[in-house]
Amino acid sequence: CPHFSANPGVINTLKDDRVGYASNRHRCVARCRQQPTEQCCGASNFHHPTCDVTMTVVRCSQKLLKRLRPAPVLQEPAPGDNPLGEWCADIDFIDRQPFVVLMNACSGTILVLPGRAADLKVLHEMAAEQLAALFSACKIYSASAIAELDAWQQPPTFTRNSNRSLVASMNQRKFEAWTQFAYNGLTAFNVAVRMLETPFSRKELGRDFHFAPDLLRKHLMPSATVIPLFTDRRLN
């Protein structure tokens, strides 16, 4: 993803920059298929999840919903059947350039994507590409990871975020992302990677601080060994 700057020409390099990691999902799929069945999905009766139709529910702020202009949701959407469950999203600005922050409710994983009108039309595609790159950074190659990426291949169901705890957590993570842009001059993808290394807390997950890679492995690779808190957690 591009570097957000006051120079509009920088953000126009999105398509060129996306080429750099657009194939991450395909590498993740190929890596998973090379793994033994038990290591890949944790069970001997392996059923590849890409054969199933999956969907993702994204709970958005009212500000983002106005920009997305999704089809009206007349009732509460059914829970998504993607492995990581629901996501929430909000939009913010840096140097008058919009960026979207998506946060996974169960793992705290953060995606940081451009938020212009043209970008919002392909938000799910960019989310799949960046998520695949984060999975690679965390060395997560599993059938469940592929199922999560496949769920993002189609537009998610957008609805309003009315969970106050998630709203508060999103505001905190959004501010952290803005700080990385403003003071460290990172690209959107590097901000997302930095957020993987940043501990966070939320009462639904317990009182302790959590790291997103640990929770990702818990949900996507249940048999994986969780890295102890005191080890070096840098991903690059």
PDB file of C-alpha atoms in Angstrom:
ATOM      1  CA  CYS A   1       0.000   0.000   0.000  1.00  0.00           C
ATOM      2  CA  PRO A   2       1.167   3.527  -0.643  1.00  0.00           C
ATOM      3  CA  HIS A   3       2.791   5.999   1.645  1.00  0.00           C
ATOM      4  CA  PHE A   4       0.216   8.574   2.742  1.00  0.00           C
ATOM      5  CA  SER A   5       1.474  12.065   2.050  1.00  0.00           C
ATOM      6  CA  ALA A   6       0.250  15.523   1.196  1.00  0.00           C
ATOM      7  CA  ASN A   7       1.440  14.797  -2.343  1.00  0.00           C
ATOM      8  CA  PRO A   8      -1.545  13.249  -4.201  1.00  0.00           C
ATOM      9  CA  GLY A   9       0.810  11.642  -6.680  1.00  0.00           C
ATOM     10  CA  VAL A  10       2.135   9.292  -4.011  1.00  0.00           C
ATOM     11  CA  ILE A  11      -1.216   7.699  -3.316  1.00  0.00           C
ATOM     12  CA  ASN A  12      -1.751   7.163  -7.048  1.00  0.00           C
ATOM     13  CA  THR A  13       1.004   4.545  -6.939  1.00  0.00           C
ATOM     14  CA  LEU A  14      -1.395   2.124  -5.245  1.00  0.00           C
ATOM     15  CA  LYS A  15      -1.741  -0.166  -8.262  1.00  0.00           C
ATOM     16  CA  ASP A  16       2.019  -0.348  -8.802  1.00  0.00           C
ATOM     17  CA  ASP A  17       2.640  -1.000  -5.124  1.00  0.00           C
ATOM     18  CA  ARG A  18      -0.081  -3.656  -4.887  1.00  0.00           C
ATOM     19  CA  VAL A  19       1.742  -5.714  -7.507  1.00  0.00           C
ATOM     20  CA  GLY A  20       4.496  -6.265  -4.954  1.00  0.00           C
ATOM     21  CA  TYR A  21       2.366  -8.446  -2.726  1.00  0.00           C
ATOM     22  CA  ALA A  22      -0.733  -9.275  -4.779  1.00  0.00           C
ATOM     23  CA  SER A  23       0.485 -12.868  -5.141  1.00  0.00           C
ATOM     24  CA  ASN A  24       0.813 -13.432  -1.376  1.00  0.00           C
ATOM     25  CA  ARG A  25      -2.521 -15.247  -1.240  1.00  0.00           C
ATOM     26  CA  HIS A  26      -1.424 -17.628  -4.019  1.00  0.00           C
ATOM     27  CA  ARG A  27       1.861 -18.305  -2.214  1.00  0.00           C
ATOM     28  CA  CYS A  28      -0.079 -18.945   0.996  1.00  0.00           C
ATOM     29  CA  VAL A  29      -2.363 -21.423  -0.807  1.00  0.00           C
ATOM     30  CA  ALA A  30       0.598 -23.181  -2.427  1.00  0.00           C
ATOM     31  CA  ARG A  31       2.486 -23.362   0.885  1.00  0.00           C
ATOM     32  CA  CYS A  32      -0.566 -24.837   2.627  1.00  0.00           C
ATOM     33  CA  ARG A  33      -0.975 -27.550   0.003  1.00  0.00           C
ATOM     34  CA  GLN A  34       2.661 -28.558   0.510  1.00  0.00           C
ATOM     35  CA  GLN A  35       2.047 -29.213   4.211  1.00  0.00           C
ATOM     36  CA  PRO A  36       0.990 -32.611   5.574  1.00  0.00           C
ATOM     37  CA  THR A  37      -2.745 -32.859   6.104  1.00  0.00           C
ATOM     38  CA  GLU A  38      -2.559 -32.911   9.901  1.00  0.00           C
ATOM     39  CA  GLN A  39      -0.189 -29.912   9.977  1.00  0.00           C
ATOM     40  CA  CYS A  40      -2.323 -27.977   7.533  1.00  0.00           C
ATOM     41  CA  CYS A  41      -5.762 -28.356   9.054  1.00  0.00           C
ATOM     42  CA  GLY A  42      -5.212 -30.227  12.308  1.00  0.00           C
ATOM     43  CA  ALA A  43      -7.388 -33.167  11.297  1.00  0.00           C
ATOM     44  CA  SER A  44      -7.051 -36.231   9.122  1.00  0.00           C
ATOM     45  CA  ASN A  45     -10.413 -35.786   7.402  1.00  0.00           C
ATOM     46  CA  PHE A  46      -9.177 -32.809   5.408  1.00  0.00           C
ATOM     47  CA  HIS A  47     -11.804 -30.794   3.531  1.00  0.00           C
ATOM     48  CA  HIS A  48     -10.385 -27.873   1.641  1.00  0.00           C
ATOM     49  CA  PRO A  49     -12.328 -24.779   2.717  1.00  0.00           C
ATOM     50  CA  THR A  50     -12.010 -23.048  -0.651  1.00  0.00           C
ATOM     51  CA  CYS A  51     -14.770 -25.359  -1.862  1.00  0.00           C
ATOM     52  CA  ASP A  52     -17.217 -23.659   0.501  1.00  0.00           C
ATOM     53  CA  VAL A  53     -18.944 -20.334   0.047  1.00  0.00           C
ATOM     54  CA  THR A  54     -17.953 -18.013   2.870  1.00  0.00           C
ATOM     55  CA  MET A  55     -18.913 -14.495   3.807  1.00  0.00           C
ATOM     56  CA  THR A  56     -17.535 -11.789   6.072  1.00  0.00           C
ATOM     57  CA  VAL A  57     -19.416  -9.277   8.215  1.00  0.00           C
ATOM     58  CA  VAL A  58     -17.762  -5.855   8.630  1.00  0.00           C
ATOM     59  CA  ARG A  59     -19.220  -3.475  11.211  1.00  0.00           C
ATOM     60  CA  CYS A  60     -18.463   0.089  10.169  1.00  0.00           C
ATOM     61  CA  SER A  61     -18.631   3.525  11.699  1.00  0.00           C
ATOM     62  CA  GLN A  62     -21.425   5.748  10.411  1.00  0.00           C
ATOM     63  CA  LYS A  63     -18.825   7.957   8.749  1.00  0.00           C
ATOM     64  CA  LEU A  64     -17.458   5.044   6.730  1.00  0.00           C
ATOM     65  CA  LEU A  65     -20.909   3.690   5.885  1.00  0.00           C
ATOM     66  CA  LYS A  66     -21.829   7.010   4.277  1.00  0.00           C
ATOM     67  CA  ARG A  67     -18.821   6.702   1.987  1.00  0.00           C
ATOM     68  CA  LEU A  68     -19.336   3.025   1.213  1.00  0.00           C
ATOM     69  CA  ARG A  69     -23.033   3.468   0.382  1.00  0.00           C
ATOM     70  CA  PRO A  70     -23.812  -0.235   0.810  1.00  0.00           C
ATOM     71  CA  ALA A  71     -27.213  -1.776   0.109  1.00  0.00           C
ATOM     72  CA  PRO A  72     -29.498  -1.214   3.125  1.00  0.00           C
ATOM     73  CA  VAL A  73     -29.381  -3.996   5.715  1.00  0.00           C
ATOM     74  CA  LEU A  74     -32.951  -4.404   6.930  1.00  0.00           C
ATOM     75  CA  GLN A  75     -32.073  -6.746   9.770  1.00  0.00           C
ATOM     76  CA  GLU A  76     -29.074  -7.907  11.755  1.00  0.00           C
ATOM     77  CA  PRO A  77     -26.865  -9.913   9.367  1.00  0.00           C
ATOM     78  CA  ALA A  78     -26.216 -13.553  10.141  1.00  0.00           C
ATOM     79  CA  PRO A  79     -22.767 -14.270  11.587  1.00  0.00           C
ATOM     80  CA  GLY A  80     -20.149 -14.760   8.914  1.00  0.00           C
ATOM     81  CA  ASP A  81     -18.736 -18.260   8.455  1.00  0.00           C
ATOM     82  CA  ASN A  82     -15.162 -17.080   7.875  1.00  0.00           C
ATOM     83  CA  PRO A  83     -12.653 -18.496  10.417  1.00  0.00           C
ATOM     84  CA  LEU A  84     -11.802 -15.144  12.047  1.00  0.00           C
ATOM     85  CA  GLY A  85     -15.400 -13.986  12.394  1.00  0.00           C
ATOM     86  CA  GLU A  86     -16.473 -10.358  12.346  1.00  0.00           C
ATOM     87  CA  TRP A  87     -14.352  -7.334  11.494  1.00  0.00           C
ATOM     88  CA  CYS A  88     -14.985  -3.680  12.268  1.00  0.00           C
ATOM     89  CA  ALA A  89     -13.851  -0.678  10.244  1.00  0.00           C
ATOM     90  CA  ASP A  90     -13.483   3.082  10.396  1.00  0.00           C
ATOM     91  CA  ILE A  91     -12.020   5.847   8.252  1.00  0.00           C
ATOM     92  CA  ASP A  92      -9.601   8.641   9.149  1.00  0.00           C
ATOM     93  CA  PHE A  93      -7.383  11.174   7.393  1.00  0.00           C
ATOM     94  CA  ILE A  94      -3.700  12.009   7.294  1.00  0.00           C
ATOM     95  CA  ASP A  95      -2.599  15.063   5.280  1.00  0.00           C
ATOM     96  CA  ARG A  96      -6.169  15.169   3.943  1.00  0.00           C
ATOM     97  CA  GLN A  97      -5.760  11.686   2.478  1.00  0.00           C
ATOM     98  CA  PRO A  98      -8.318   9.109   3.726  1.00  0.00           C
ATOM     99  CA  PHE A  99      -7.276   5.721   5.062  1.00  0.00           C
ATOM    100  CA  VAL A 100      -9.396   2.838   6.317  1.00  0.00           C
ATOM    101  CA  VAL A 101      -8.555   0.778   9.394  1.00  0.00           C
ATOM    102  CA  LEU A 102     -10.080  -2.693   9.703  1.00  0.00           C
ATOM    103  CA  MET A 103      -9.799  -4.593  12.975  1.00  0.00           C
ATOM    104  CA  ASN A 104     -10.614  -8.242  13.509  1.00  0.00           C
ATOM    105  CA  ALA A 105     -12.738  -8.668  16.622  1.00  0.00           C
ATOM    106  CA  CYS A 106     -11.314 -11.997  17.824  1.00  0.00           C
ATOM    107  CA  SER A 107      -7.609 -11.474  17.068  1.00  0.00           C
ATOM    108  CA  GLY A 108      -7.071  -7.712  17.046  1.00  0.00           C
ATOM    109  CA  THR A 109      -5.395  -7.943  13.628  1.00  0.00           C
ATOM    110  CA  ILE A 110      -5.255  -4.539  11.925  1.00  0.00           C
ATOM    111  CA  LEU A 111      -5.437  -3.789   8.199  1.00  0.00           C
ATOM    112  CA  VAL A 112      -4.588  -0.288   6.955  1.00  0.00           C
ATOM    113  CA  LEU A 113      -5.802   0.571   3.458  1.00  0.00           C
ATOM    114  CA  PRO A 114      -6.323   3.634   1.246  1.00  0.00           C
ATOM    115  CA  GLY A 115      -9.798   5.113   1.595  1.00  0.00           C
ATOM    116  CA  ARG A 116     -10.543   7.155  -1.506  1.00  0.00           C
ATOM    117  CA  ALA A 117     -13.833   6.541  -3.356  1.00  0.00           C
ATOM    118  CA  ALA A 118     -12.110   4.408  -5.998  1.00  0.00           C
ATOM    119  CA  ASP A 119     -10.302   2.415  -3.289  1.00  0.00           C
ATOM    120  CA  LEU A 120     -13.498   1.677  -1.375  1.00  0.00           C
ATOM    121  CA  LYS A 121     -14.940  -0.071  -4.430  1.00  0.00           C
ATOM    122  CA  VAL A 122     -12.176  -2.688  -4.210  1.00  0.00           C
ATOM    123  CA  LEU A 123     -11.723  -2.603  -0.438  1.00  0.00           C
ATOM    124  CA  HIS A 124     -12.263  -6.353  -0.097  1.00  0.00           C
ATOM    125  CA  GLU A 125      -9.614  -7.106  -2.721  1.00  0.00           C
ATOM    126  CA  MET A 126      -7.007  -4.916  -1.045  1.00  0.00           C
ATOM    127  CA  ALA A 127      -7.940  -6.391   2.347  1.00  0.00           C
ATOM    128  CA  ALA A 128      -7.354  -9.925   1.034  1.00  0.00           C
ATOM    129  CA  GLU A 129      -3.970  -8.964  -0.394  1.00  0.00           C
ATOM    130  CA  GLN A 130      -2.743  -7.200   2.729  1.00  0.00           C
ATOM    131  CA  LEU A 131      -4.069  -9.949   5.003  1.00  0.00           C
ATOM    132  CA  ALA A 132      -2.223 -12.563   2.951  1.00  0.00           C
ATOM    133  CA  ALA A 133       0.970 -10.545   3.348  1.00  0.00           C
ATOM    134  CA  LEU A 134       0.438 -10.384   7.129  1.00  0.00           C
ATOM    135  CA  PHE A 135      -0.149 -14.135   7.266  1.00  0.00           C
ATOM    136  CA  SER A 136       3.165 -14.596   5.455  1.00  0.00           C
ATOM    137  CA  ALA A 137       4.890 -12.251   7.900  1.00  0.00           C
ATOM    138  CA  CYS A 138       3.537 -14.355  10.772  1.00  0.00           C
ATOM    139  CA  LYS A 139       4.369 -17.608   8.922  1.00  0.00           C
ATOM    140  CA  ILE A 140       0.741 -18.716   9.070  1.00  0.00           C
ATOM    141  CA  TYR A 141       0.028 -21.221   6.299  1.00  0.00           C
ATOM    142  CA  SER A 142      -3.073 -23.279   7.020  1.00  0.00           C
ATOM    143  CA  ALA A 143      -6.388 -24.295   5.512  1.00  0.00           C
ATOM    144  CA  SER A 144      -8.166 -21.912   7.859  1.00  0.00           C
ATOM    145  CA  ALA A 145      -5.941 -19.056   6.684  1.00  0.00           C
ATOM    146  CA  ILE A 146      -6.868 -19.829   3.086  1.00  0.00           C
ATOM    147  CA  ALA A 147     -10.558 -19.914   4.029  1.00  0.00           C
ATOM    148  CA  GLU A 148     -10.239 -16.451   5.585  1.00  0.00           C
ATOM    149  CA  LEU A 149      -8.566 -15.105   2.439  1.00  0.00           C
ATOM    150  CA  ASP A 150     -11.199 -16.710   0.231  1.00  0.00           C
ATOM    151  CA  ALA A 151     -13.939 -15.045   2.274  1.00  0.00           C
ATOM    152  CA  TRP A 152     -12.433 -11.681   1.321  1.00  0.00           C
ATOM    153  CA  GLN A 153     -12.569 -12.471  -2.392  1.00  0.00           C
ATOM    154  CA  GLN A 154     -16.171 -11.253  -2.440  1.00  0.00           C
ATOM    155  CA  PRO A 155     -17.569  -8.009  -0.982  1.00  0.00           C
ATOM    156  CA  PRO A 156     -18.456  -8.399   2.702  1.00  0.00           C
ATOM    157  CA  THR A 157     -21.718  -7.484   4.359  1.00  0.00           C
ATOM    158  CA  PHE A 158     -21.362  -3.954   5.729  1.00  0.00           C
ATOM    159  CA  THR A 159     -23.438  -2.945   8.726  1.00  0.00           C
ATOM    160  CA  ARG A 160     -23.258  -0.408  11.523  1.00  0.00           C
ATOM    161  CA  ASN A 161     -20.958  -0.991  14.478  1.00  0.00           C
ATOM    162  CA  SER A 162     -23.052  -0.602  17.622  1.00  0.00           C
ATOM    163  CA  ASN A 163     -20.663  -2.447  19.973  1.00  0.00           C
ATOM    164  CA  ARG A 164     -19.249   0.237  22.272  1.00  0.00           C
ATOM    165  CA  SER A 165     -16.280  -1.885  23.311  1.00  0.00           C
ATOM    166  CA  LEU A 166     -15.263  -2.467  19.696  1.00  0.00           C
ATOM    167  CA  VAL A 167     -15.777   1.218  18.911  1.00  0.00           C
ATOM    168  CA  ALA A 168     -13.486   2.209  21.794  1.00  0.00           C
ATOM    169  CA  SER A 169     -10.855  -0.333  20.771  1.00  0.00           C
ATOM    170  CA  MET A 170     -11.068   0.793  17.146  1.00  0.00           C
ATOM    171  CA  ASN A 171     -10.587   4.440  18.126  1.00  0.00           C
ATOM    172  CA  GLN A 172      -7.450   3.517  20.053  1.00  0.00           C
ATOM    173  CA  ARG A 173      -5.966   1.427  17.219  1.00  0.00           C
ATOM    174  CA  LYS A 174      -6.920   4.071  14.648  1.00  0.00           C
ATOM    175  CA  PHE A 175      -5.028   6.674  16.645  1.00  0.00           C
ATOM    176  CA  GLU A 176      -2.012   4.362  16.826  1.00  0.00           C
ATOM    177  CA  ALA A 177      -2.090   3.955  13.045  1.00  0.00           C
ATOM    178  CA  TRP A 178      -2.363   7.716  12.553  1.00  0.00           C
ATOM    179  CA  THR A 179       0.637   8.198  14.852  1.00  0.00           C
ATOM    180  CA  GLN A 180       2.732   5.777  12.780  1.00  0.00           C
ATOM    181  CA  PHE A 181       1.871   7.733   9.635  1.00  0.00           C
ATOM    182  CA  ALA A 182       2.461  11.148  11.165  1.00  0.00           C
ATOM    183  CA  TYR A 183       5.651  10.567  13.142  1.00  0.00           C
ATOM    184  CA  ASN A 184       7.359   7.501  11.670  1.00  0.00           C
ATOM    185  CA  GLY A 185       6.535   8.027   7.995  1.00  0.00           C
ATOM    186  CA  LEU A 186       5.607   4.376   7.420  1.00  0.00           C
ATOM    187  CA  THR A 187       3.692   2.976   4.470  1.00  0.00           C
ATOM    188  CA  ALA A 188       0.205   1.607   5.046  1.00  0.00           C
ATOM    189  CA  PHE A 189       1.413  -1.995   4.947  1.00  0.00           C
ATOM    190  CA  ASN A 190       4.305  -1.294   7.307  1.00  0.00           C
ATOM    191  CA  VAL A 191       1.856   0.348   9.703  1.00  0.00           C
ATOM    192  CA  ALA A 192      -0.192  -2.874   9.635  1.00  0.00           C
ATOM    193  CA  VAL A 193       2.968  -4.894  10.361  1.00  0.00           C
ATOM    194  CA  ARG A 194       3.908  -2.539  13.205  1.00  0.00           C
ATOM    195  CA  MET A 195       0.430  -3.048  14.687  1.00  0.00           C
ATOM    196  CA  LEU A 196       1.116  -6.794  14.802  1.00  0.00           C
ATOM    197  CA  GLU A 197       4.026  -6.020  17.120  1.00  0.00           C
ATOM    198  CA  THR A 198       1.967  -3.674  19.329  1.00  0.00           C
ATOM    199  CA  PRO A 199       0.264  -5.195  22.402  1.00  0.00           C
ATOM    200  CA  PHE A 200      -3.377  -4.329  22.977  1.00  0.00           C
ATOM    201  CA  SER A 201      -6.083  -5.103  25.517  1.00  0.00           C
ATOM    202  CA  ARG A 202      -9.836  -5.566  25.335  1.00  0.00           C
ATOM    203  CA  LYS A 203     -12.050  -6.822  28.120  1.00  0.00           C
ATOM    204  CA  GLU A 204     -13.731  -9.478  25.939  1.00  0.00           C
ATOM    205  CA  LEU A 205     -10.321 -11.128  25.485  1.00  0.00           C
ATOM    206  CA  GLY A 206      -9.315 -10.974  29.155  1.00  0.00           C
ATOM    207  CA  ARG A 207      -7.448  -8.517  31.309  1.00  0.00           C
ATOM    208  CA  ASP A 208      -3.990  -9.267  29.955  1.00  0.00           C
ATOM    209  CA  PHE A 209      -2.331  -7.598  26.995  1.00  0.00           C
ATOM    210  CA  HIS A 210      -2.429  -9.539  23.745  1.00  0.00           C
ATOM    211  CA  PHE A 211      -0.455  -9.743  20.531  1.00  0.00           C
ATOM    212  CA  ALA A 212      -2.368 -10.278  17.297  1.00  0.00           C
ATOM    213  CA  PRO A 213      -0.002 -12.996  15.915  1.00  0.00           C
ATOM    214  CA  ASP A 214      -0.613 -15.135  19.012  1.00  0.00           C
ATOM    215  CA  LEU A 215      -4.389 -14.880  18.587  1.00  0.00           C
ATOM    216  CA  LEU A 216      -4.131 -15.510  14.842  1.00  0.00           C
ATOM    217  CA  ARG A 217      -2.237 -18.740  15.477  1.00  0.00           C
ATOM    218  CA  LYS A 218      -4.766 -19.715  18.127  1.00  0.00           C
ATOM    219  CA  HIS A 219      -7.661 -19.404  15.670  1.00  0.00           C
ATOM    220  CA  LEU A 220      -5.969 -20.448  12.427  1.00  0.00           C
ATOM    221  CA  MET A 221      -3.325 -22.900  13.664  1.00  0.00           C
ATOM    222  CA  PRO A 222      -4.688 -24.410  16.907  1.00  0.00           C
ATOM    223  CA  SER A 223      -1.811 -26.888  17.182  1.00  0.00           C
ATOM    224  CA  ALA A 224       0.870 -24.196  16.807  1.00  0.00           C
ATOM    225  CA  THR A 225       3.141 -23.257  19.694  1.00  0.00           C
ATOM    226  CA  VAL A 226       2.429 -19.729  20.954  1.00  0.00           C
ATOM    227  CA  ILE A 227       5.542 -17.543  21.243  1.00  0.00           C
ATOM    228  CA  PRO A 228       6.218 -16.575  24.885  1.00  0.00           C
ATOM    229  CA  LEU A 229       5.745 -12.926  25.767  1.00  0.00           C
ATOM    230  CA  PHE A 230       9.413 -12.271  26.581  1.00  0.00           C
ATOM    231  CA  THR A 231      10.869 -13.386  23.210  1.00  0.00           C
ATOM    232  CA  ASP A 232      11.818 -11.062  20.395  1.00  0.00           C
ATOM    233  CA  ARG A 233       8.572 -10.347  18.575  1.00  0.00           C
ATOM    234  CA  ARG A 234       9.829  -8.311  15.646  1.00  0.00           C
ATOM    235  CA  LEU A 235       8.552  -9.661  12.349  1.00  0.00           C
ATOM    236  CA  ASN A 236      11.207  -8.213  10.078  1.00  0.00           C
TER     237      ASN A 236
END
